[in-house]
Short mmCIF file of C-alpha atoms in Angstrom, two decimals:
data_model
loop_
_atom_site.label_atom_id
_atom_site.label_comp_id
_atom_site.label_asym_id
_atom_site.label_seq_id
_atom_site.Cartn_x
_atom_site.Cartn_y
_atom_site.Cartn_z
CA MET Z 1 -0.18 -0.20 -0.42
CA GLU Z 2 1.89 2.92 -1.23
CA MET Z 3 0.80 6.97 0.76
CA ALA Z 4 0.59 9.43 -1.25
CA THR Z 5 0.83 13.26 0.05
CA VAL Z 6 -1.04 16.14 -1.50
CA THR Z 7 -0.27 20.30 -0.22
CA ARG Z 8 -0.98 21.91 -3.50
CA ARG Z 9 -2.97 25.11 -2.13
CA THR Z 10 -6.25 24.26 -3.97
CA ILE Z 11 -7.11 21.63 -2.23
CA LEU Z 12 -7.27 23.49 1.06
CA ARG Z 13 -10.21 24.46 0.20
CA THR Z 14 -12.12 21.38 0.02
CA ALA Z 15 -9.81 20.61 2.93
CA ALA Z 16 -10.84 22.66 5.16
CA LEU Z 17 -14.90 22.31 4.37
CA GLY Z 18 -14.61 18.32 3.51
CA ALA Z 19 -13.27 17.54 6.71
CA THR Z 20 -15.72 17.49 9.65
CA ALA Z 21 -16.84 13.19 9.41
CA LEU Z 22 -13.70 10.88 7.60
CA ALA Z 23 -15.51 8.03 6.09
CA MET Z 24 -14.09 4.81 6.55
CA PRO Z 25 -12.20 3.10 4.04
CA PHE Z 26 -13.69 0.62 1.30
CA VAL Z 27 -12.36 -1.78 0.17
CA ARG Z 28 -12.88 -4.36 -2.33
CA GLY Z 29 -10.19 -5.92 -3.86
CA SER Z 30 -9.99 -7.79 -7.53
CA ARG Z 31 -11.07 -10.79 -6.35
CA ALA Z 32 -14.46 -9.40 -5.56
CA ALA Z 33 -14.37 -8.16 -9.33
CA GLY Z 34 -13.71 -11.14 -10.86
CA ASN Z 35 -16.35 -13.00 -10.00
CA VAL Z 36 -18.17 -10.79 -11.80
CA VAL Z 37 -17.90 -11.12 -16.46
CA PRO Z 38 -18.89 -8.27 -18.28
CA SER Z 39 -20.82 -8.66 -21.14
CA GLY Z 40 -23.42 -7.22 -23.59
CA LYS Z 41 -23.47 -4.14 -24.92
CA MET Z 42 -25.31 -0.47 -23.33
CA VAL Z 43 -25.71 2.85 -26.05
CA LEU Z 44 -26.02 5.92 -24.33
CA ALA Z 45 -27.42 9.03 -26.12
CA TRP Z 46 -26.18 11.89 -24.82
CA HIS Z 47 -27.92 15.41 -25.65
CA THR Z 48 -25.44 17.49 -27.14
CA ASN Z 49 -22.19 17.56 -29.19
CA ILE Z 50 -19.30 16.13 -27.36
CA ALA Z 51 -16.02 18.32 -27.14
CA SER Z 52 -12.98 16.13 -26.61
CA ARG Z 53 -11.50 18.24 -23.41
CA TRP Z 54 -14.34 16.21 -21.08
CA LEU Z 55 -12.13 13.01 -21.59
CA ASP Z 56 -8.99 15.07 -20.20
CA PRO Z 57 -9.91 15.66 -15.97
CA GLN Z 58 -7.35 18.14 -16.41
CA GLN Z 59 -9.44 20.40 -18.57
CA HIS Z 60 -12.50 20.03 -15.31
CA ASP Z 61 -14.72 22.70 -15.42
CA GLY Z 62 -16.26 22.08 -12.72
CA THR Z 63 -19.61 21.29 -13.44
CA ALA Z 64 -20.99 18.43 -13.69
CA SER Z 65 -20.82 17.53 -17.81
CA PRO Z 66 -17.21 16.23 -17.90
CA ASP Z 67 -17.69 13.82 -15.07
CA ASN Z 68 -19.85 11.60 -17.28
CA PHE Z 69 -17.33 11.10 -19.67
CA ILE Z 70 -14.90 11.41 -16.28
CA PHE Z 71 -16.66 8.20 -14.21
CA THR Z 72 -16.55 6.10 -17.53
CA LEU Z 73 -12.86 6.01 -18.32
CA HIS Z 74 -10.79 7.31 -14.86
CA ASP Z 75 -10.33 6.93 -11.62
CA ALA Z 76 -10.09 9.85 -8.33
CA LEU Z 77 -8.42 9.33 -5.30
CA ILE Z 78 -12.20 9.70 -3.53
CA LYS Z 79 -16.09 10.39 -5.47
CA ASN Z 80 -18.91 10.60 -5.11
CA PHE Z 81 -20.61 7.17 -4.77
CA ARG Z 82 -23.94 6.99 -5.17
CA GLU Z 83 -25.61 8.43 -1.60
CA VAL Z 84 -21.87 9.47 -0.05
CA ARG Z 85 -21.05 12.51 -1.34
CA TYR Z 86 -17.72 13.69 -2.39
CA ASP Z 87 -15.50 11.39 0.04
CA HIS Z 88 -16.04 7.81 -0.73
CA PRO Z 89 -12.36 6.70 -1.26
CA ALA Z 90 -11.43 5.19 -4.66
CA LEU Z 91 -7.92 4.69 -5.82
CA ALA Z 92 -7.31 5.79 -1.95
CA GLU Z 93 -7.85 2.98 0.28
CA GLY Z 94 -8.87 5.83 2.64
CA PHE Z 95 -7.46 8.75 3.11
CA GLU Z 96 -6.76 11.67 6.39
CA PHE Z 97 -6.08 15.56 6.58
CA ALA Z 98 -3.38 17.24 8.66
CA GLU Z 99 -4.42 18.94 11.86
CA ASP Z 100 -3.08 22.27 10.71
CA ALA Z 101 -5.50 21.48 7.07
CA LYS Z 102 -2.03 21.95 4.72
CA SER Z 103 -2.18 18.93 3.09
CA ALA Z 104 -3.83 15.50 2.62
CA THR Z 105 -2.41 12.24 2.75
CA PHE Z 106 -4.44 9.49 0.97
CA LYS Z 107 -3.23 5.55 1.18
CA LEU Z 108 -3.79 4.12 -2.36
CA ARG Z 109 -4.46 0.72 -3.54
CA SER Z 110 -2.08 -2.07 -4.08
CA GLY Z 111 -2.02 -3.28 -7.50
CA ILE Z 112 -3.91 -0.72 -9.57
CA THR Z 113 -3.07 -0.13 -12.82
CA PHE Z 114 -3.64 2.69 -15.67
CA HIS Z 115 -5.66 1.26 -18.92
CA ASP Z 116 -1.97 1.42 -20.78
CA GLY Z 117 -0.99 -1.70 -17.78
CA SER Z 118 1.66 1.11 -16.28
CA PRO Z 119 0.90 1.33 -12.47
CA VAL Z 120 -0.52 4.23 -10.72
CA THR Z 121 1.58 5.64 -8.48
CA PRO Z 122 2.21 8.60 -5.61
CA ALA Z 123 3.73 9.95 -7.86
CA ASP Z 124 1.10 10.17 -10.36
CA VAL Z 125 -1.13 11.31 -8.09
CA LYS Z 126 1.51 14.90 -6.70
CA TRP Z 127 1.81 15.71 -11.21
CA SER Z 128 -2.40 15.51 -11.67
CA TYR Z 129 -2.42 17.52 -8.35
CA GLU Z 130 0.07 19.77 -9.01
CA HIS Z 131 -0.64 20.19 -13.20
CA TYR Z 132 -4.48 20.52 -12.68
CA ARG Z 133 -5.50 23.52 -14.82
CA THR Z 134 -8.71 24.85 -14.48
CA GLY Z 135 -11.13 27.01 -11.89
CA ASN Z 136 -12.06 24.55 -9.11
CA VAL Z 137 -10.91 21.84 -7.64
CA CYS Z 138 -13.89 19.94 -8.84
CA GLY Z 139 -11.73 18.07 -10.39
CA ALA Z 140 -8.58 17.59 -9.25
CA GLY Z 141 -8.58 14.52 -7.13
CA TRP Z 142 -8.79 12.46 -10.70
CA VAL Z 143 -5.54 11.11 -11.65
CA VAL Z 144 -3.85 10.85 -15.05
CA PRO Z 145 -0.63 9.36 -15.81
CA ALA Z 146 1.96 11.54 -16.22
CA LYS Z 147 5.16 9.82 -18.58
CA TYR Z 148 1.68 9.48 -20.73
CA TYR Z 149 0.58 13.18 -20.54
CA GLU Z 150 3.87 14.53 -20.56
CA GLN Z 151 4.42 12.67 -23.90
CA VAL Z 152 1.63 13.38 -25.73
CA GLY Z 153 0.39 16.75 -24.31
CA GLN Z 154 -3.32 17.68 -24.05
CA SER Z 155 -3.82 17.71 -27.88
CA GLY Z 156 -2.94 13.83 -28.11
CA PHE Z 157 -4.87 13.07 -24.05
CA MET Z 158 -7.92 13.24 -25.89
CA GLN Z 159 -7.27 11.86 -28.58
CA LYS Z 160 -6.35 8.76 -26.80
CA PRO Z 161 -7.26 9.52 -23.34
CA VAL Z 162 -5.12 7.00 -20.90
CA GLY Z 163 -7.07 6.03 -17.20
CA ALA Z 164 -7.69 4.38 -14.73
CA GLY Z 165 -12.01 3.83 -14.74
CA PRO Z 166 -13.79 1.09 -15.55
CA TYR Z 167 -13.37 1.24 -18.91
CA ARG Z 168 -10.52 2.55 -21.32
CA LEU Z 169 -11.81 3.90 -25.06
CA ALA Z 170 -11.58 1.96 -27.80
CA SER Z 171 -12.43 4.31 -30.10
CA GLN Z 172 -13.95 7.67 -31.25
CA GLN Z 173 -15.13 9.30 -33.51
CA PRO Z 174 -14.79 12.99 -32.39
CA GLY Z 175 -17.88 15.10 -31.04
CA VAL Z 176 -19.95 11.87 -32.73
CA GLN Z 177 -19.56 8.85 -30.64
CA LEU Z 178 -17.18 7.13 -28.18
CA ASP Z 179 -17.06 3.10 -27.89
CA PHE Z 180 -15.99 2.30 -24.95
CA GLU Z 181 -14.75 -1.37 -23.38
CA ALA Z 182 -14.74 -3.06 -19.55
CA ILE Z 183 -10.70 -3.10 -18.38
CA GLU Z 184 -10.08 -6.40 -16.56
CA ASN Z 185 -8.84 -6.45 -13.38
CA TYR Z 186 -10.59 -3.28 -11.80
CA TYR Z 187 -11.06 -3.43 -8.34
CA ARG Z 188 -15.09 -3.58 -8.27
CA PRO Z 189 -17.25 -5.54 -10.35
CA VAL Z 190 -17.96 -4.22 -14.30
CA HIS Z 191 -21.10 -5.73 -15.49
CA ILE Z 192 -21.17 -3.98 -18.73
CA LYS Z 193 -18.53 -4.96 -21.83
CA GLN Z 194 -19.60 -2.78 -24.67
CA PHE Z 195 -20.37 0.88 -23.52
CA THR Z 196 -21.15 3.21 -26.68
CA MET Z 197 -22.25 7.71 -25.59
CA ILE Z 198 -23.04 8.66 -29.52
CA SER Z 199 -24.08 12.14 -29.28
CA VAL Z 200 -27.87 13.07 -30.57
CA PRO Z 201 -28.72 16.61 -30.24
CA GLU Z 202 -31.79 16.26 -31.84
CA ALA Z 203 -34.61 15.09 -29.01
CA ALA Z 204 -37.11 13.89 -30.96
CA THR Z 205 -34.33 11.46 -32.57
CA ARG Z 206 -33.38 10.38 -29.24
CA VAL Z 207 -36.92 9.37 -28.30
CA ALA Z 208 -37.56 7.67 -31.17
CA MET Z 209 -34.00 5.63 -30.60
CA LEU Z 210 -35.07 4.36 -27.66
CA GLU Z 211 -38.39 3.54 -28.56
CA ARG Z 212 -36.63 1.57 -31.19
CA GLY Z 213 -33.90 -0.12 -28.64
CA GLU Z 214 -31.07 1.79 -30.47
CA VAL Z 215 -30.40 3.00 -27.40
CA ASP Z 216 -30.73 2.19 -23.33
CA ILE Z 217 -30.05 5.75 -22.00
CA MET Z 218 -31.63 8.90 -23.34
CA TYR Z 219 -30.99 12.12 -21.32
CA PHE Z 220 -32.76 15.24 -21.24
CA VAL Z 221 -36.78 14.66 -22.88
CA PRO Z 222 -37.66 18.35 -22.62
CA GLY Z 223 -40.95 19.28 -22.21
CA GLU Z 224 -42.58 18.63 -25.36
CA LEU Z 225 -41.79 14.69 -25.53
CA ILE Z 226 -42.01 13.63 -21.62
CA ASP Z 227 -45.67 13.05 -22.10
CA ARG Z 228 -44.93 10.60 -24.86
CA VAL Z 229 -42.34 8.76 -22.80
CA LYS Z 230 -44.95 8.74 -19.84
CA SER Z 231 -47.28 6.67 -22.42
CA ASN Z 232 -44.70 4.73 -23.02
CA PRO Z 233 -44.71 1.17 -20.55
CA LYS Z 234 -41.41 -0.09 -21.71
CA LEU Z 235 -39.61 3.24 -21.28
CA MET Z 236 -38.99 4.77 -17.34
CA LEU Z 237 -39.18 8.57 -16.79
CA ALA Z 238 -36.22 9.88 -14.51
CA PRO Z 239 -36.79 13.17 -13.67
CA VAL Z 240 -33.67 14.06 -11.54
CA VAL Z 241 -33.88 17.69 -9.73
CA SER Z 242 -30.74 18.51 -11.21
CA GLY Z 243 -29.11 22.14 -11.61
CA ASN Z 244 -30.26 25.78 -11.27
CA TRP Z 245 -31.12 28.27 -14.17
CA TRP Z 246 -29.92 31.66 -14.04
CA LEU Z 247 -29.99 35.15 -16.21
CA GLU Z 248 -27.05 37.04 -16.10
CA PHE Z 249 -25.69 40.64 -18.36
CA PRO Z 250 -22.25 40.58 -19.85
CA GLY Z 251 -20.99 43.72 -19.11
CA PHE Z 252 -23.58 44.33 -16.37
CA GLN Z 253 -20.97 46.92 -14.90
CA ASP Z 254 -20.47 49.25 -18.59
CA PRO Z 255 -22.55 52.48 -17.50
CA LYS Z 256 -22.94 52.55 -21.42
CA SER Z 257 -24.78 48.78 -20.78
CA PRO Z 258 -28.86 49.37 -20.23
CA PHE Z 259 -28.18 46.00 -17.53
CA HIS Z 260 -25.74 49.32 -15.55
CA ASP Z 261 -28.75 50.14 -14.20
CA LYS Z 262 -29.77 47.65 -11.03
CA ARG Z 263 -33.35 48.76 -11.63
CA VAL Z 264 -33.49 47.30 -15.03
CA ARG Z 265 -31.49 43.86 -14.38
CA GLU Z 266 -34.87 43.49 -11.02
CA ALA Z 267 -37.90 44.83 -13.88
CA ILE Z 268 -36.63 41.17 -15.79
CA SER Z 269 -36.58 39.07 -12.52
CA LEU Z 270 -40.32 40.77 -11.39
CA ALA Z 271 -42.07 39.52 -15.47
CA ILE Z 272 -40.52 36.08 -15.64
CA ASP Z 273 -42.82 33.66 -15.01
CA ARG Z 274 -40.58 30.90 -13.46
CA ASP Z 275 -43.49 27.91 -12.87
CA ALA Z 276 -44.77 28.14 -16.44
CA ILE Z 277 -41.60 27.68 -17.52
CA ASN Z 278 -41.07 24.80 -14.98
CA GLN Z 279 -44.27 23.57 -16.19
CA ALA Z 280 -43.88 23.59 -19.58
CA GLU Z 281 -40.03 22.87 -19.75
CA CYS Z 282 -40.12 20.32 -16.71
CA ASP Z 283 -43.55 19.05 -16.52
CA GLY Z 284 -43.56 21.01 -12.74
CA MET Z 285 -41.17 18.21 -11.76
CA GLY Z 286 -37.93 21.28 -10.92
CA GLN Z 287 -38.26 23.60 -8.40
CA VAL Z 288 -38.38 26.80 -8.12
CA ASP Z 289 -36.00 28.48 -5.71
CA GLY Z 290 -34.29 31.88 -5.37
CA ASN Z 291 -30.71 31.19 -5.23
CA TRP Z 292 -28.68 30.34 -8.10
CA ILE Z 293 -26.27 28.22 -6.74
CA ASN Z 294 -28.04 24.33 -5.79
CA ASP Z 295 -29.02 24.92 -1.75
CA ASP Z 296 -27.67 21.38 -1.50
CA VAL Z 297 -23.98 22.33 -1.36
CA GLU Z 298 -21.87 23.94 1.83
CA TYR Z 299 -23.31 27.34 2.03
CA GLY Z 300 -25.37 27.31 -0.64
CA LEU Z 301 -27.46 29.98 0.93
CA PRO Z 302 -31.87 28.61 1.26
CA TRP Z 303 -33.42 32.45 -0.69
CA PRO Z 304 -37.28 32.31 -1.45
CA LYS Z 305 -39.19 32.37 -4.33
CA TRP Z 306 -38.61 35.55 -6.44
CA GLU Z 307 -42.22 37.72 -6.83
CA ARG Z 308 -42.97 37.66 -10.08
CA ASN Z 309 -45.35 41.49 -10.72
CA VAL Z 310 -45.89 42.88 -14.57
CA VAL Z 311 -46.24 46.30 -12.92
CA LYS Z 312 -43.44 47.15 -10.82
CA ALA Z 313 -41.59 45.60 -13.94
CA LYS Z 314 -42.95 48.43 -15.86
CA GLN Z 315 -42.74 50.85 -13.87
CA LEU Z 316 -38.95 49.49 -12.68
CA MET Z 317 -38.32 49.93 -16.43
CA ALA Z 318 -39.91 53.72 -16.73
CA GLU Z 319 -37.69 54.58 -13.80
CA ALA Z 320 -34.44 53.89 -15.50
CA GLY Z 321 -35.32 55.90 -18.95
CA PHE Z 322 -36.16 52.52 -20.15
CA PRO Z 323 -40.16 53.01 -20.94
CA ASN Z 324 -40.45 51.06 -23.68
CA GLY Z 325 -38.31 49.19 -23.46
CA PHE Z 326 -34.95 48.59 -26.19
CA ASN Z 327 -33.25 45.72 -27.96
CA VAL Z 328 -31.06 42.74 -27.27
CA ASP Z 329 -28.75 41.59 -29.95
CA TRP Z 330 -29.20 37.80 -28.50
CA VAL Z 331 -30.24 35.72 -25.47
CA THR Z 332 -28.24 32.61 -25.37
CA PRO Z 333 -29.40 29.60 -23.78
CA VAL Z 334 -27.45 26.72 -22.84
CA PRO Z 335 -27.28 24.13 -26.01
CA ASN Z 336 -29.21 22.29 -26.55
CA TYR Z 337 -32.06 23.43 -24.38
CA TYR Z 338 -33.36 26.07 -26.38
CA SER Z 339 -37.07 26.27 -26.21
CA ARG Z 340 -35.83 27.89 -22.67
CA GLY Z 341 -34.79 30.64 -25.13
CA GLU Z 342 -37.02 31.39 -26.56
CA ARG Z 343 -39.69 31.22 -23.45
CA ILE Z 344 -37.25 34.41 -22.68
CA VAL Z 345 -37.50 35.64 -25.74
CA SER Z 346 -41.32 36.09 -25.15
CA GLN Z 347 -41.54 36.65 -21.74
CA LEU Z 348 -39.61 39.85 -21.83
CA GLN Z 349 -41.26 41.31 -24.43
CA VAL Z 350 -44.41 42.43 -22.13
CA LEU Z 351 -41.43 45.06 -21.26
CA GLY Z 352 -40.85 46.11 -24.78
CA ILE Z 353 -37.37 43.62 -25.18
CA ARG Z 354 -37.26 43.03 -28.06
CA ALA Z 355 -34.41 39.96 -28.18
CA LYS Z 356 -33.44 37.26 -31.03
CA MET Z 357 -32.13 33.57 -29.66
CA GLN Z 358 -29.30 32.13 -30.01
CA THR Z 359 -28.03 28.62 -30.83
CA MET Z 360 -24.67 27.20 -31.45
CA GLU Z 361 -22.77 23.71 -30.34
CA ARG Z 362 -22.02 23.74 -26.57
CA GLY Z 363 -18.13 23.28 -27.13
CA VAL Z 364 -18.85 25.87 -29.15
CA PHE Z 365 -20.61 27.87 -25.65
CA LEU Z 366 -18.59 26.58 -23.11
CA LYS Z 367 -15.32 28.15 -25.25
CA ARG Z 368 -16.91 31.61 -25.40
CA LEU Z 369 -18.34 31.04 -21.35
CA GLN Z 370 -14.57 30.36 -20.89
CA SER Z 371 -13.14 33.61 -23.46
CA GLY Z 372 -14.71 36.39 -21.42
CA LEU Z 373 -16.50 39.60 -21.99
CA LYS Z 374 -15.27 39.98 -25.50
CA GLU Z 375 -17.30 37.05 -26.90
CA TRP Z 376 -20.73 38.81 -26.11
CA PRO Z 377 -20.48 42.40 -27.59
CA GLY Z 378 -23.55 44.27 -28.05
CA VAL Z 379 -26.23 43.86 -25.56
CA GLN Z 380 -26.78 40.74 -24.91
CA ILE Z 381 -28.81 38.22 -22.65
CA ILE Z 382 -26.99 34.31 -21.57
CA MET Z 383 -28.91 32.21 -19.66
CA ASN Z 384 -26.54 29.54 -17.82
CA ALA Z 385 -26.98 26.76 -15.77
CA ALA Z 386 -24.83 24.32 -13.58
CA ARG Z 387 -25.00 22.12 -11.66
CA VAL Z 388 -21.36 22.21 -9.75
CA GLY Z 389 -20.41 19.71 -6.28
CA GLY Z 390 -18.76 20.34 -3.21
CA THR Z 391 -19.11 24.04 -2.15
CA TRP Z 392 -20.84 27.17 -2.80
CA SER Z 393 -17.39 28.60 -3.61
CA ASN Z 394 -17.13 26.83 -6.89
CA TRP Z 395 -19.76 27.57 -8.40
CA TYR Z 396 -18.70 31.27 -7.37
CA ASP Z 397 -15.12 30.79 -7.96
CA SER Z 398 -15.74 29.05 -11.78
CA PHE Z 399 -18.33 31.34 -12.64
CA MET Z 400 -18.36 35.13 -10.88
CA ARG Z 401 -15.06 35.29 -9.65
CA CYS Z 402 -12.62 37.94 -12.06
CA GLY Z 403 -10.54 35.48 -13.61
CA GLY Z 404 -12.85 32.63 -13.17
CA PHE Z 405 -13.12 29.79 -15.71
CA ASN Z 406 -16.32 29.99 -17.22
CA GLY Z 407 -16.61 33.79 -15.71
CA LYS Z 408 -13.01 35.25 -16.49
CA ASP Z 409 -14.05 39.20 -16.78
CA ARG Z 410 -17.82 39.17 -17.90
CA ASN Z 411 -19.41 39.74 -14.07
CA CYS Z 412 -16.35 40.35 -12.15
CA VAL Z 413 -17.42 42.76 -8.57
CA PRO Z 414 -14.13 43.63 -7.48
CA GLU Z 415 -15.49 43.58 -3.58
CA LEU Z 416 -17.20 41.07 -3.66
CA ASP Z 417 -13.89 38.98 -4.53
CA ASP Z 418 -12.20 40.29 -1.62
CA LYS Z 419 -15.03 39.33 0.49
CA PHE Z 420 -14.42 35.71 -1.42
CA ASN Z 421 -10.24 36.11 -0.34
CA LYS Z 422 -11.17 36.78 3.07
CA TYR Z 423 -13.32 33.15 3.05
CA LEU Z 424 -10.49 31.46 0.99
CA ALA Z 425 -7.95 32.66 3.65
CA SER Z 426 -10.05 31.83 6.75
CA VAL Z 427 -9.69 28.43 8.42
CA ASP Z 428 -12.60 29.29 10.88
CA ARG Z 429 -15.80 27.33 9.51
CA ASP Z 430 -18.40 30.07 10.79
CA GLU Z 431 -16.56 33.46 9.70
CA ARG Z 432 -16.49 31.39 6.42
CA LYS Z 433 -20.24 30.63 6.25
CA ARG Z 434 -20.70 34.57 7.78
CA LEU Z 435 -18.59 35.53 4.21
CA ALA Z 436 -20.17 33.16 1.80
CA GLU Z 437 -23.47 34.23 2.94
CA GLN Z 438 -22.62 37.88 2.83
CA ILE Z 439 -21.32 37.21 -1.21
CA GLN Z 440 -24.55 35.23 -2.23
CA HIS Z 441 -27.20 37.64 -0.55
CA GLU Z 442 -25.48 40.53 -2.43
CA ILE Z 443 -25.18 38.79 -5.51
CA LEU Z 444 -29.09 37.91 -5.33
CA GLU Z 445 -29.92 41.79 -3.60
CA ASN Z 446 -28.92 43.64 -6.24
CA TYR Z 447 -29.47 41.02 -9.08
CA TYR Z 448 -25.71 41.01 -10.55
CA PHE Z 449 -27.78 37.33 -11.74
CA VAL Z 450 -31.25 36.61 -11.57
CA PRO Z 451 -32.34 33.24 -10.61
CA VAL Z 452 -35.06 31.09 -13.12
CA PHE Z 453 -35.79 27.90 -11.38
CA ARG Z 454 -33.96 24.31 -10.98
CA HIS Z 455 -34.72 22.08 -13.47
CA ALA Z 456 -35.52 18.25 -13.67
CA PHE Z 457 -33.45 17.23 -15.75
CA VAL Z 458 -35.53 14.20 -17.32
CA ASN Z 459 -34.27 11.66 -18.43
CA ALA Z 460 -35.49 7.99 -19.30
CA ILE Z 461 -34.13 4.55 -19.62
CA GLY Z 462 -34.61 1.45 -21.49
CA PRO Z 463 -36.28 -2.05 -21.42
CA ARG Z 464 -33.41 -3.53 -21.74
CA ILE Z 465 -31.60 -1.84 -18.59
CA ALA Z 466 -31.86 -3.82 -15.60
CA ALA Z 467 -34.20 -1.90 -12.90
CA THR Z 468 -37.78 -1.26 -10.68
CA LYS Z 469 -37.06 2.41 -10.21
CA TRP Z 470 -35.47 4.79 -11.94
CA GLN Z 471 -33.28 5.72 -8.86
CA ASP Z 472 -31.05 2.19 -9.92
CA VAL Z 473 -29.70 3.72 -13.53
CA PHE Z 474 -29.01 7.76 -11.09
CA PRO Z 475 -27.98 6.57 -7.78
CA THR Z 476 -25.84 10.05 -7.45
CA PHE Z 477 -29.38 11.92 -7.72
CA SER Z 478 -28.68 13.81 -5.24
CA THR Z 479 -24.84 15.10 -6.76
CA SER Z 480 -25.51 14.02 -10.92
CA GLY Z 481 -27.73 13.86 -13.03
CA TYR Z 482 -26.00 11.57 -14.83
CA ALA Z 483 -26.08 7.83 -14.89
CA TYR Z 484 -23.10 6.26 -13.01
CA PRO Z 485 -21.11 4.54 -11.18
CA TRP Z 486 -21.37 2.89 -14.66
CA GLU Z 487 -20.12 -0.35 -13.94
CA ASP Z 488 -23.22 -1.06 -11.52
CA ILE Z 489 -25.53 -0.92 -14.36
CA GLN Z 490 -27.15 -4.34 -15.60
CA LEU Z 491 -28.43 -5.10 -18.50
CA LYS Z 492 -31.86 -7.90 -17.99
CA GLU Z 493 -29.89 -10.59 -19.15
CA THR Z 494 -26.99 -10.82 -17.74
CA ALA Z 495 -28.96 -9.84 -14.48
CA ALA Z 496 -30.76 -12.67 -15.56
CA ALA Z 497 -28.05 -15.36 -16.17
CA VAL Z 498 -25.97 -13.50 -12.96
CA LYS Z 499 -28.71 -15.09 -10.55
#
């Protein structure tokens, strides 16, 4: 059993937060995995194009999307596991944080290897932490083979990633299809031998493929297709209450922007019919909450449901000098949730705000988010969304902080960063909680972001998957909208054979 001690400063953000109660080591050796022989094939219909960087944990953007792929290919020291949040030992059999919160020691399992046969070593762990390059620590625990990564570089690794997860990448059509094969000697049983992920951006096509048995799991059933899935006795709906949606106003700090006036941002909030959006988009299965940050993460602040008052909204617009509204170049929703953007465009017309809805591929959208304000010229609204794990600070660090990975200079408020830096520097839990709540209050009370709702990420499961309820396929629903751990999913024919 080898030990890896990590001292990089970035882990202190989680060390100070997550060490109040350490999980007991979960130990399952390769002999337990040997009792199951993987067989059969499973196909997942992914709802956008597939970004190649999602295969590389070193480029993890802190949101949930990369995890769908990373949980297939890679493994972490500790990770989410079913109902266990964040601290389930994986490549590590156990772990402990130092009393001063300046280091963490992980005990690696014996005999674990990467897909190329090379052993997972403390040197790989250390390299993975020290070279992790994105906005927060959500992806830093995923371990990659250091020598191989340095040899092929970032672009080469995305083409032929090597990990330590339950599946290896057998082939890929970039952006379109990924084919995986179960590996031998994984420390947990892997039930399905072949696993394919296909990009199918058109929702009706995904549903039709599920109905015909061409795919076994599909992500994102839009509101207009939910009844179709419900009425099919062979299919099972999986309405995972997931990430929050919010409106942001790129460059609102500029006095020339109509969004510079707080009254305009408040008027937009008052004009949005959140209940109608939830009903139309999610069959009412989402939650109309008040914060843009989920309240199921540490220090995520519960916030009352926002008022809808069109009369008051029009009054505020008049007071701000826009009694007849103004033009917005684009409203851009997260792809492929275009109907949600259309609803915002429609609802803003009551204020005289005239906008067009912009569509783009998911990879392009993310690249523009991460490139900052220069990619959002003119007068624009982004209908953004995320599900970020761990702590409220990961949301702020990625989307709001000046220089944040998904925000850059788009939503930058230096005064909030001053408080956030105090939060990061503190090891006093009471002070951290007070600062976290202060920052969230200021964001919400100033309408820097306008929360819309917490959506139900409605998915569907086909008849070949062994499941008595949808939670059997989505056991990590409390932390993610996706169907991992992938190695646990079984086909009915395989499950019957095992019994």
